[in-house]
Amino acid sequence: MAKQASLMFYYVFTIFIITTSVLCGASTEEKKVHIVYMGSLPKGQYSPLSRHRSMLRQTVQLDSSVETSYIRSYTRSFNGFVAKLTDSEKQRLSNMEGVISVFPRKTLQLQTTRSWDFIGLQESATRNAQAESDIIIGVLDTGISPESESFNDKGFGPPPSKWKGVCEGGLNFTCNNKIIGARYYGGSRPNSTQSARDGDDGHGSHTASIAAGNRVNNVSFFGLAQGTARGGVPSARIATYRICQPDGCTNEDILAAFDDAIADGVDIISISVGGVEATDFFEDTIAIGAFHAMQKGIVTSHSAGNRGPSYGSTASVAPWLISVAASHTDRLFIDKVVLGDGRTLVGKSINSFASPATRFPLLHGKEVSSQCSENNSMYCNEGCLDKKLVKGKYVLCKSNSGDFEAFAAGALGAIVRNEPYMDYSDVVALPAVLLSAKEHDLVLSYVNSTKNPQASILKSETIKDAEAPTIASFSSRGPNFVTPDIIKPDLSAPGVEILAAYSPLDTISFTFDDPRRVHYTLLSGTSMACPHVSAAAAYVKTFHPDWSPSAIKSALMTTALPMSDAKSLGGEFAYGSGQINPVAAVRPGLVYEALKEDYIIMLCNIGYDAKKLQVLSGDTNTTCPKLPVTASPKDLNYPSMAAEVFPAKPFNVTFHRTVTNVGLATSSYKAKIVTNSKVNIKVEPEVLTFKSLNEKKSFVVSVSGSGLPVKSRLSASLVWSDGTYSVRSPIVLHTQSVRA
């Protein structure tokens, strides 16, 4: 069931549907979903599931059944269950011994599928409305659906006077005062589309609406996540640059789009496209485009990639752009299968199909194959399932893509194995659930030991994820193999199961034969995380329009919420400085600023010669200064600090940094080191005293130790605080062998 999107598109589609009431049997009473609360779990021998089902058998009307009424149980921390009940059934349950209360389920108002509220940028947050309306976000993606409510221009005035772009959207495309510019690339390639419309993908509409979609009331996905959808900066303008055609996104088109976007006058560039692996900065068109954008004061936000959790899997490594990892929010999507013996197993999928009133036959893949070997059949490999044998039946498959074959063969549903493990739910084109290896084995044992095995695959539901935020398994990790002394990715942002605008012309699953179409859907990937940071950067810029891209980036990084190394494989190589906190980033206290000249020196440090750098910078006076032998990219004035050291050898590493005061004019910051590592970390000076705004102060961080083991990483952090502001920078030392 694992569906990997093209490496050029950092996203995984996910969709989920739920109902709140049904009419059962011949009864004239309407059934509604209710929660039956029964307090704490009793001690001793007690089976909550048996008790709950027994109560329902005593309660439901004759023309109903326990299976059609029962939805789920609460059995771990407290006692209760959820069921579809008529008013009279509700009353009977309310009067039963042990029942504290019975009350209807309500749909809570979730704004933009939860993500913006989850990271603190609520709709009520302080905003500079006029400045936000002057912000232009250039979205380099698959295009956009201009008819979406997320992009109408009601209440918008004419484009900002700084806008120099055009509306060249091609066929069937019209701009407005929200989508103020449109271009498309690659139109001469075979099977290309002569339009900026993302009619057969939806990815571009989704990313654009996450960043700057309008406030749209009563949005849901078939009733899921009902509420108000909005982008992070809903008053901002959008310029769309379609860089991808059906055959992919070429680097030439990407660079052309950067070229146009910079000249058109965008403030932020959001690009959720990337390569397979990190390459030389100047063989990387995104790094090239972003460098020139930086020179013009434009922030570039870029998705880290979907090739995690392997070390060194991120291809977004240029220090002058923001590399974004994908994290989970606190809402988790699950699905359940009920076996014929009454056991309920919990797995993953976004299954929008109605829970069946009865169970259906469940057969192993090898039992419904007539032309493949037993091994291929048990995996439900391509072409193995017999259409006549699977009709009206669920199929048990060992392959995680077995649901594709089950759908193609016309099966009623599929139960597949979650290997390799996915920590997110994916959309399915038929009733299907992805189970852990352990629970998949339980189903296999049940099928092998039962004469007529049956099952019911229920509709998906959501539960609260108390562990969030954690980094998604698919999110690409560092270290940065081009410049290992710079931590990548830089930040994390919500990127799992995000509700946003979509193209109604595209399928909502990875199966094009799926006939369902929607205007809003749930997608996952670092593609979805990237526009969250794009919007956060735009939000900061509305308060500080004169700040450089590096100052805005620094503000986002040093105010990010720390994340847990124990919960996210790779630590800082997974989440960078942590989860974005846009509201705090408006007032960071201090910023680490790096300008073009600083990046030039860094490039000199890694071996670029002056002549090439003169061409790069457009300045014939550019030279590489005489540098000490120890000079390296770690000396770039970056908001995080990292160094690669030899394993099992003593080390003494220094980081030189300069901060600019953007907090209180008169202030004094004290340094604090936070670490669990047995190394010596010193900061000199330990106190920075400022007498005015924009004053700069320099300091040195020294890290020494007896040596790090092979394949190891040392983590710490430096926090500057004046009692009002806290400015945090991660410190990471890692061995060369961590790449292995």
C-alpha positions as a printed Julia matrix, in Angstrom:
740×3 Matrix{Float64}:
   0.0     0.0     0.0
   3.0     2.26    0.19
   2.56    4.72   -2.65
   5.61    6.78   -3.41
   5.05    9.94   -5.36
   7.53   10.95   -8.04
  10.79   12.13   -6.55
  10.14   15.44   -8.22
   6.95   15.9    -6.22
   7.34   15.9    -2.48
   3.97   14.75   -1.39
   1.86   11.76   -0.57
  -1.91   11.94   -1.1
  -4.06   11.17    1.94
  -7.84   11.39    2.25
 -10.36   10.54    4.95
 -14.15   10.57    5.33
 -16.56   10.08    8.22
 -20.31   10.24    8.81
 -22.16   11.37   11.89
 -25.55    9.76   11.48
 -27.3     6.9     9.7
 -30.78    5.49    9.26
 -30.88    1.81   10.17
 -33.33   -0.87    9.13
 -37.0    -0.06    8.97
 -36.94    2.22   11.99
 -38.27    5.73   11.55
 -35.96    7.03   14.29
 -32.74    8.59   13.11
 -29.53    7.12   14.45
 -26.86    9.59   15.53
 -23.35    9.0    16.79
 -23.11    9.17   20.59
 -20.36    8.71   23.15
 -21.14    6.46   26.1
 -18.92    7.47   29.0
 -18.35    4.91   31.76
 -15.6     6.46   33.9
 -12.41    4.62   34.85
 -11.59    1.1    33.79
 -12.66   -1.42   36.44
  -9.87   -3.36   38.15
  -9.49   -7.11   37.98
 -10.93   -9.4    35.32
 -12.86   -7.15   32.98
 -13.23   -7.12   29.21
 -14.32   -3.65   28.05
 -15.07   -4.77   24.51
 -17.27   -7.64   25.66
 -19.1    -5.41   28.12
 -19.72   -2.7    25.54
 -21.07   -5.14   22.97
 -23.23   -6.8    25.61
 -24.74   -3.45   26.54
 -25.5    -2.72   22.89
 -27.16   -6.15   22.44
 -29.48   -5.25   25.31
 -30.19   -1.83   23.85
 -30.43   -1.75   20.07
 -33.77   -2.22   18.34
 -34.74   -5.51   16.73
 -34.19   -4.23   13.19
 -30.63   -3.19   13.98
 -27.46   -5.06   14.89
 -24.56   -4.51   17.22
 -22.13   -4.39   14.3
 -23.97   -1.61   12.48
 -24.31    0.43   15.68
 -20.9    -0.08   17.27
 -18.05    2.23   16.15
 -15.21    2.03   18.67
 -14.25    1.57   22.31
 -12.11    3.45   24.82
 -10.17    0.79   26.68
  -6.7     1.97   27.69
  -7.05    4.99   29.99
 -10.77    5.13   30.68
 -13.92    3.25   29.88
 -16.5     4.0    27.24
 -17.55    3.46   23.67
 -19.05    5.15   20.65
 -22.18    3.94   18.89
 -24.95    5.05   16.56
 -28.11    5.33   18.63
 -31.7     6.45   18.28
 -33.14    8.71   20.97
 -34.87    5.78   22.65
 -31.7     3.66   22.55
 -29.79    6.54   24.04
 -32.29    6.74   26.88
 -32.08    3.0    27.6
 -28.27    3.13   27.72
 -28.36    6.2    29.97
 -30.33    4.21   32.54
 -27.92    1.26   32.62
 -25.72    0.61   35.63
 -22.18    1.9    35.15
 -23.07    4.55   32.57
 -22.17    8.09   33.6
 -23.4     9.92   30.51
 -24.44    9.52   26.88
 -24.0    12.53   24.62
 -23.87   13.27   20.88
 -20.64   13.64   18.99
 -19.97   17.19   17.73
 -17.85   18.43   14.88
 -15.31   20.91   16.26
 -14.31   23.88   14.16
 -10.83   23.18   12.88
  -9.21   26.03   10.91
  -6.96   24.73    7.86
  -7.12   21.09    9.06
  -5.59   22.11   12.35
  -2.08   22.98   11.14
  -2.02   26.78   11.55
  -3.65   26.67   14.98
  -1.32   23.83   15.97
   1.76   26.0    15.34
   0.23   29.03   17.05
  -0.72   31.28   14.11
  -4.39   31.55   14.97
  -6.89   33.56   12.99
  -7.0    36.06   15.86
  -3.22   36.64   15.76
  -2.05   40.23   15.41
  -1.69   41.13   11.74
  -0.57   44.06    9.65
  -3.42   43.82    7.14
  -2.18   46.37    4.61
   1.37   45.02    4.65
   0.04   41.48    4.22
  -1.97   42.56    1.18
   1.24   43.91   -0.35
   3.06   40.58    0.04
   3.41   38.51   -3.14
   4.18   34.8    -2.84
   5.55   33.15   -5.95
   4.51   29.49   -6.0
   6.67   27.35   -8.3
   4.64   24.19   -8.7
   2.13   22.42  -10.95
  -0.12   25.42  -11.48
  -3.32   26.44   -9.74
  -7.12   26.14  -10.0
  -8.24   29.77  -10.32
 -11.94   29.02   -9.67
 -11.28   27.76   -6.14
 -12.87   29.77   -3.36
  -9.43   29.88   -1.78
  -8.32   32.16   -4.62
 -11.26   34.45   -5.33
 -10.52   38.17   -5.13
 -13.54   39.45   -3.25
 -12.4    42.4    -1.14
  -8.98   42.65   -2.82
  -7.81   45.87   -4.42
  -5.48   46.09   -7.43
  -2.06   44.38   -7.28
   0.71   46.15   -5.35
   2.47   48.82   -7.38
   5.76   46.91   -7.11
   4.32   44.03   -9.15
   5.95   43.8   -12.57
   4.62   40.44  -13.65
   2.0    39.37  -16.17
  -0.9    36.99  -16.48
   0.16   34.56  -19.18
  -1.81   31.61  -17.91
  -2.58   30.19  -21.33
  -5.69   28.2   -22.19
  -8.73   28.46  -19.94
  -7.0    30.62  -17.35
  -7.89   34.03  -15.92
  -6.07   35.96  -13.2
  -7.7    38.26  -10.66
  -6.64   40.51   -7.78
  -5.75   37.45   -5.67
  -3.89   35.44   -8.32
  -2.14   38.43   -9.82
   0.25   36.59  -12.12
   0.54   33.3   -13.96
   3.07   31.65  -16.23
   3.65   28.12  -17.46
   6.74   26.36  -18.77
   7.52   23.31  -20.85
   4.52   23.83  -23.09
   6.34   22.62  -26.18
   7.05   19.15  -24.79
   4.94   16.2   -25.97
   1.61   15.86  -24.12
   2.2    19.15  -22.32
  -0.53   21.53  -21.24
  -0.62   25.07  -22.6
  -1.9    26.48  -19.34
  -0.96   27.48  -15.8
  -3.94   25.46  -14.58
  -3.13   22.32  -12.58
  -6.03   20.44  -14.04
  -4.62   16.93  -13.68
  -2.67   17.17  -10.46
  -3.95   19.52   -7.74
  -0.56   19.79   -6.03
  -0.03   23.46   -6.91
  -3.47   24.52   -5.71
  -2.84   22.7    -2.46
   0.52   24.32   -1.71
  -0.66   27.79   -2.77
  -3.72   27.66   -0.51
  -1.65   26.47    2.49
   0.52   29.55    2.11
  -1.99   32.25    1.13
  -5.43   30.78    0.58
  -8.43   32.94    1.47
 -10.54   32.34    4.53
 -13.24   29.9     3.35
 -16.05   28.88    5.71
 -17.63   25.43    6.02
 -14.88   23.53    4.27
 -14.57   19.81    4.8
 -13.7    16.6     3.03
 -17.0    14.73    2.95
 -17.68   16.02    6.46
 -14.14   15.59    7.78
 -12.38   18.55    9.43
 -15.38   20.81    9.01
 -14.45   24.4     9.68
 -12.73   27.37    8.16
  -9.88   26.79    5.73
  -7.25   29.52    5.4
  -3.67   30.07    4.45
  -1.06   31.44    6.83
  -1.27   34.89    5.2
  -4.75   34.9     3.63
  -4.55   38.53    2.52
  -1.35   38.0     0.52
  -1.28   37.83   -3.29
  -0.24   34.78   -5.31
   1.8    34.52   -8.51
   1.77   31.01   -9.94
   4.6    29.56  -12.02
   3.76   26.18  -13.5
   7.12   24.43  -13.7
   5.79   20.89  -14.03
   4.14   19.13  -16.94
   2.73   15.58  -16.99
   6.18   14.2   -17.77
   7.82   15.96  -14.83
   9.62   19.17  -13.82
  12.75   19.96  -15.74
  15.59   21.95  -14.22
  15.49   24.31  -17.13
  11.9    25.21  -16.46
  12.64   25.61  -12.77
  15.41   28.05  -13.47
  13.22   29.92  -15.96
  10.57   30.31  -13.31
  13.1    31.64  -10.8
  14.25   34.07  -13.42
  10.72   35.35  -14.0
   9.64   35.37  -10.38
  12.61   37.46   -9.23
  12.04   39.98  -11.96
   8.29   40.03  -11.44
   8.76   41.32   -7.92
   7.67   38.47   -5.64
   8.59   38.69   -1.95
   8.67   34.98   -1.18
   9.36   31.96   -3.39
   7.79   28.68   -2.35
   9.02   25.59   -4.2
   7.95   22.06   -3.32
   9.96   20.25   -5.96
  13.42   18.72   -5.72
  15.98   16.19   -6.88
  17.01   12.73   -5.8
  20.23   13.67   -4.03
  22.26   16.69   -3.03
  24.56   18.03   -5.71
  27.07   20.8    -6.14
  25.36   24.11   -5.4
  25.77   25.38   -8.86
  24.61   22.26  -10.6
  21.42   22.6    -8.59
  18.97   24.95  -10.31
  17.01   25.54   -7.14
  20.18   26.55   -5.27
  21.13   28.79   -8.16
  17.74   30.44   -8.39
  17.56   30.86   -4.64
  20.97   32.53   -4.54
  19.82   35.17   -6.96
  16.56   35.56   -5.14
  18.54   36.14   -1.94
  20.51   38.87   -3.63
  17.24   40.67   -4.38
  15.95   40.28   -0.85
  13.6    37.37   -1.66
  13.18   34.47    0.78
  13.12   30.98   -0.79
  11.4    28.16    1.08
  12.13   24.65   -0.22
  10.84   21.19    0.7
  13.54   18.96    2.2
  12.38   15.87    0.29
  10.45   12.63    0.79
  13.3    10.12    0.88
  13.56    9.71    4.65
  14.34    8.42    7.11
  17.79    7.6     5.66
  20.71    9.8     6.74
  21.87   12.24    4.09
  18.7    11.88    2.04
  17.86   15.57    1.75
  18.69   17.29   -1.53
  17.86   20.76   -0.19
  21.21   21.91    1.21
  22.0    25.45    0.04
  22.56   27.75    3.05
  20.82   30.73    1.44
  17.43   29.02    1.3
  15.19   27.54    4.01
  15.01   23.74    3.9
  11.79   22.41    5.42
  11.08   19.03    7.01
   7.56   17.61    7.49
   6.04   16.98   10.91
   2.83   15.48   12.26
   0.09   17.54   13.86
  -1.86   16.22   16.85
  -4.52   14.52   14.73
  -3.92   10.9    13.75
  -5.94    9.04   11.11
  -6.62    5.33   11.64
  -8.83    2.57   10.27
 -10.15   -0.67   11.75
 -11.0    -4.15   10.61
 -13.36   -6.38   12.61
 -12.73  -10.1    12.16
 -15.41  -12.74   12.22
 -14.37  -13.82   15.73
 -15.07  -10.3    17.06
 -11.51   -9.06   17.31
 -10.94   -5.47   16.17
  -7.54   -4.6    14.75
  -6.37   -1.02   14.25
  -4.31   -0.02   11.24
  -3.76    2.83    8.83
  -5.58    4.08    5.75
  -7.88    6.84    4.66
 -10.95    4.8     3.86
 -13.96    6.87    2.88
 -16.27    3.95    2.22
 -19.25    3.2     4.46
 -18.84    0.58    7.16
 -20.69   -2.51    5.97
 -23.78   -3.8     7.76
 -22.48   -7.37    7.45
 -19.17   -9.17    7.22
 -17.75  -10.41    3.94
 -15.62  -13.4     3.03
 -11.9   -12.9     3.63
  -9.51  -14.93    1.5
  -5.73  -15.09    1.25
  -4.24  -13.89   -2.03
  -3.08  -17.41   -2.91
  -6.71  -18.61   -2.72
  -7.93  -16.17   -5.37
  -5.15  -16.61   -7.92
  -5.23  -18.93  -10.88
  -2.07  -18.07  -12.79
   0.77  -17.18  -10.41
   3.1   -19.02   -8.07
   2.06  -19.32   -4.45
   4.64  -16.71   -3.39
   3.53  -14.15   -5.97
  -0.11  -14.83   -5.14
   0.29  -14.31   -1.4
   1.81  -10.9    -2.15
  -1.04  -10.1    -4.61
   1.53   -9.22   -7.23
   0.5    -7.64  -10.5
  -1.81   -9.79  -12.59
  -2.14  -12.53   -9.98
  -5.66  -11.93   -8.66
  -8.49  -13.63  -10.55
 -11.37  -11.21  -11.18
 -14.0   -13.94  -10.85
 -12.59  -15.29   -7.59
 -12.2   -11.91   -5.81
 -15.67  -10.58   -6.61
 -17.56   -9.76   -3.41
 -14.58  -10.68   -1.21
 -11.84   -9.1     0.88
  -8.29  -10.13   -0.05
  -5.41  -10.55    2.41
  -2.12   -9.48    0.78
   1.44   -9.57    2.09
   2.5    -6.73   -0.2
   1.89   -3.17    0.89
   0.68   -2.4    -2.61
  -1.82   -5.24   -2.65
  -4.77   -2.85   -2.49
  -3.84   -1.58   -5.99
  -4.14   -5.08   -7.4
  -7.28   -5.78   -5.39
  -8.88   -2.65   -6.84
  -7.78   -3.49  -10.38
  -9.2    -7.0   -10.05
 -12.53   -5.77   -8.69
 -12.21   -7.09   -5.11
 -14.51   -5.72   -2.45
 -11.62   -4.73   -0.18
  -8.08   -5.52    0.95
  -6.05   -6.04    4.11
  -2.35   -5.45    3.48
   0.9    -5.5     5.44
   2.58   -2.3     6.63
   6.1    -3.15    5.47
   8.12   -1.06    5.04
   6.44    0.79    7.89
   4.54    4.01    7.18
   3.65    6.36   10.05
   0.96    8.16    8.08
  -2.31    7.11    6.47
  -2.78    7.03    2.75
  -5.9     7.24    0.61
  -7.31    4.0    -0.71
  -9.5     3.47   -3.75
 -11.51    0.69   -2.09
 -12.13   -0.38    1.52
  -8.63   -1.29    2.67
  -6.51   -1.18    5.79
  -2.76   -1.4     6.28
  -1.82   -3.44    9.37
   1.44   -3.84   11.24
   3.35   -7.04   10.6
   2.22   -8.42   13.95
  -1.47   -7.74   13.38
  -1.26   -8.84    9.74
   0.07  -12.17   11.04
  -2.93  -12.38   13.39
  -5.26  -12.02   10.43
  -3.32  -14.64    8.49
  -3.56  -17.03   11.44
  -7.29  -16.38   11.66
  -7.76  -17.06    7.95
  -5.73  -20.27    8.1
  -7.55  -21.6    11.18
 -11.13  -20.69   10.26
 -13.44  -22.58    7.92
 -15.25  -19.51    6.58
 -13.18  -16.44    7.56
 -14.99  -13.12    7.37
 -14.28   -9.48    8.17
 -15.64   -5.95    8.09
 -13.41   -3.03    7.11
 -14.78    0.08    8.8
 -14.63    3.71    7.79
 -11.61    5.68    8.95
 -11.6     7.86   12.05
  -9.29   10.22   13.92
  -7.65   10.09   17.33
  -5.48   12.62   19.16
  -1.74   12.16   18.79
  -0.24   13.23   22.11
   3.3    12.7    20.77
   3.06   15.49   18.16
   4.98   17.2    16.78
   7.19   14.43   15.46
   8.96   14.19   12.11
   7.28   12.04    9.45
   9.2     8.95    8.44
   9.21   10.02    4.78
  10.79   13.41    5.52
  14.37   13.54    4.2
  17.18   13.84    6.71
  20.62   15.34    6.93
  23.53   15.47    7.3
  24.25   17.85    4.5
  26.66   15.98    2.24
  27.69   19.09    0.27
  28.59   21.19    3.32
  28.45   18.89    6.38
  29.18   21.85    8.67
  25.73   23.33    8.01
  22.68   21.59    9.48
  19.96   20.68    7.01
  17.0    20.73    7.07
  16.63   24.09    8.82
  13.13   23.83   10.26
  10.1    21.6    10.45
   6.45   22.43    9.78
   3.18   20.49    9.5
   3.24   18.24    6.45
   1.06   15.24    7.23
  -2.62   15.03    6.23
  -3.11   18.73    5.52
  -6.48   19.93    4.19
  -6.23   22.52    1.43
  -7.53   23.39   -2.04
  -7.39   20.82   -4.82
  -8.16   20.45   -8.5
 -11.63   18.97   -9.07
 -10.29   17.42  -12.28
  -7.85   15.13  -10.52
  -8.34   11.78   -8.83
  -8.19   11.79   -5.04
  -6.17    8.57   -4.88
  -3.26    7.13   -6.8
  -5.63    5.12   -8.96
  -6.86    7.11  -11.94
  -9.89    4.84  -12.26
 -11.1     6.21   -8.91
 -14.08    8.41   -9.94
 -14.22   10.61   -6.81
 -13.47   14.32   -7.26
 -13.28   17.14   -4.68
 -12.35   20.82   -4.25
 -10.45   20.27   -0.97
  -8.44   17.26    0.06
  -5.84   15.94    2.48
  -2.26   15.49    1.27
   1.02   14.64    2.98
   4.64   15.41    2.2
   7.37   17.96    2.7
   5.56   19.73   -0.15
   2.87   20.6     2.37
   5.4    21.65    5.03
   7.23   24.02    2.69
   4.35   26.52    2.14
   3.8    26.68    5.91
   7.3    28.15    6.21
   6.73   30.32    3.14
   3.72   31.85    4.87
   5.55   32.17    8.18
   8.34   34.08    6.42
   5.74   36.3     4.77
   4.08   36.9     8.13
   7.39   38.04    9.66
   8.07   40.23    6.63
   4.8    42.11    7.12
   6.19   43.4    10.42
   9.78   43.81    9.21
   9.67   44.66    5.5
  13.32   45.76    5.45
  14.76   42.58    6.97
  17.07   40.5     4.78
  16.16   36.9     3.89
  18.77   35.65    6.37
  17.35   37.81    9.18
  13.86   36.4     8.55
  15.29   32.9     8.4
  17.19   33.49   11.64
  14.04   34.74   13.37
  12.18   31.57   12.35
  15.01   29.28   13.42
  15.95   30.82   16.78
  12.32   31.0    17.96
  11.4    27.5    16.76
   9.94   25.13   19.33
  12.48   22.48   20.4
  11.64   18.93   19.34
  12.5    15.58   20.88
  15.46   13.59   19.63
  13.86   10.49   21.16
  10.7    10.88   19.08
  12.23   11.77   15.7
  14.97    9.61   14.21
  17.98   11.75   13.35
  17.47   14.58   15.84
  18.57   17.89   14.35
  19.21   16.1    11.05
  15.46   15.41   11.02
  13.98   18.67   12.32
  16.75   21.27   12.2
  16.12   23.98   14.77
  12.62   22.65   15.52
   8.97   23.38   14.76
   8.18   26.85   13.4
   6.52   29.34   15.74
   5.5    32.25   13.46
   4.1    34.55   16.16
   7.28   34.35   18.26
   9.42   34.91   15.16
   8.07   38.44   14.81
  10.02   39.39   17.97
  13.21   37.26   18.01
  15.39   39.62   20.07
  18.6    38.89   18.15
  19.22   37.74   14.58
  22.14   36.08   12.81
  22.5    37.83    9.48
  24.44   36.62    6.43
  24.58   38.67    3.26
  25.89   37.94   -0.22
  29.46   38.71    0.82
  29.26   36.18    3.66
  28.07   33.43    1.33
  30.88   34.32   -1.09
  33.44   33.8     1.66
  31.82   30.48    2.54
  32.08   29.41   -1.09
  35.73   30.39   -1.05
  36.14   28.16    2.01
  34.93   25.11    0.09
  37.1    25.68   -2.94
  35.28   27.93   -5.4
  37.71   30.27   -7.13
  37.37   34.03   -7.26
  36.73   34.24  -10.99
  33.69   31.99  -10.79
  32.45   33.85   -7.76
  32.82   37.14   -9.58
  30.55   35.76  -12.27
  28.14   34.43   -9.65
  27.91   37.68   -7.72
  28.09   39.99  -10.72
  30.86   41.92   -8.99
  34.3    42.01  -10.58
  35.73   43.16   -7.27
  34.8    39.89   -5.6
  37.88   38.16   -4.23
  38.62   35.27   -1.92
  40.43   36.64    1.14
  43.41   34.83    2.57
  41.84   32.31    4.88
  43.33   30.26    7.73
  43.83   26.57    7.07
  41.01   25.81    9.52
  38.46   27.97    7.68
  35.29   26.07    6.81
  31.55   26.61    6.2
  31.0    26.38    9.97
  32.23   29.97   10.14
  29.26   31.22    8.13
  27.09   33.4    10.38
  24.37   30.76   10.51
  21.64   30.47   13.19
  22.66   26.86   13.91
  26.15   25.44   14.48
  27.57   22.16   13.21
  30.91   20.52   12.53
  32.0    17.19   11.14
  34.87   15.59   13.08
  36.95   12.45   12.73
  35.68    9.53   14.82
  37.54    8.46   17.97
  39.9    11.45   17.86
  40.1    14.43   20.24
  38.49   17.56   18.85
  38.44   21.27   19.58
  35.97   23.14   17.39
  35.21   26.86   17.41
  32.26   28.72   15.94
  32.46   32.46   15.29
  29.12   34.25   15.27
  27.74   37.8    15.21
  24.24   38.79   16.31
  22.26   41.96   15.61
  20.02   43.47   18.26
  16.4    43.76   17.05
  14.79   43.55   20.48
  15.09   46.19   23.21
  17.45   49.08   22.51
  19.18   48.7    25.85
  19.6    45.07   26.8
  21.99   42.49   28.19
  21.94   38.85   27.06
  23.45   35.99   29.05
  24.58   32.75   27.44
  23.31   29.37   28.61
  24.42   25.98   27.27
  21.9    23.12   27.32
  23.45   19.69   26.84
  23.42   16.11   28.05
  26.74   15.37   26.39
  30.05   14.9    28.2
  31.93   17.6    26.34
  33.21   21.04   27.21
  31.31   23.93   25.65
  32.34   27.52   26.36
  31.0    30.85   25.13
  33.14   33.98   25.11
  32.03   36.48   26.12
  29.24   35.04   28.24
  27.34   38.33   28.3
  26.43   40.57   25.36
  25.44   44.14   26.25
  23.65   46.35   23.72
  23.05   50.08   23.86
  21.02   50.54   20.68
  18.92   48.77   18.08
  20.74   47.16   15.15
  23.97   47.1    17.16
  26.12   44.05   16.45
  28.08   41.9    18.89
  30.36   38.95   18.18
  31.15   35.86   20.24
  32.93   32.51   19.98
  31.62   29.07   20.94
  34.28   26.42   21.68
  33.46   22.72   21.85
  36.1    20.2    22.9
  36.15   16.53   23.8
  38.15   13.32   23.78
  36.48   11.94   20.68
  33.16   10.75   19.31
  32.38    7.12   18.5
  31.89    5.99   14.91
  28.43    6.83   13.52
  27.59    9.23   16.33
  26.13   12.69   16.81
  26.52   15.09   19.72
  23.73   17.6    20.33
  23.52   20.71   22.49
  22.11   24.2    22.24
  23.12   27.77   23.02
  20.44   30.07   24.4
  20.94   33.83   24.7
  18.39   35.42   27.03
  17.79   38.92   28.37
  14.71   37.98   30.42
  12.36   38.99   27.6
  13.71   37.16   24.57
  15.26   33.7    24.25
  17.42   33.1    21.19
  18.21   29.4    20.73
  20.74   27.82   18.37
  21.35   24.06   18.09
  24.94   22.82   18.23
  25.76   19.5    16.54
  29.02   17.63   16.15
  28.97   14.46   14.06
  31.49   11.99   12.75
  32.25   11.4     9.12
  31.1     7.81    9.44
  27.57    8.94   10.32
  27.08    9.03    6.54
  27.44    5.27    6.31
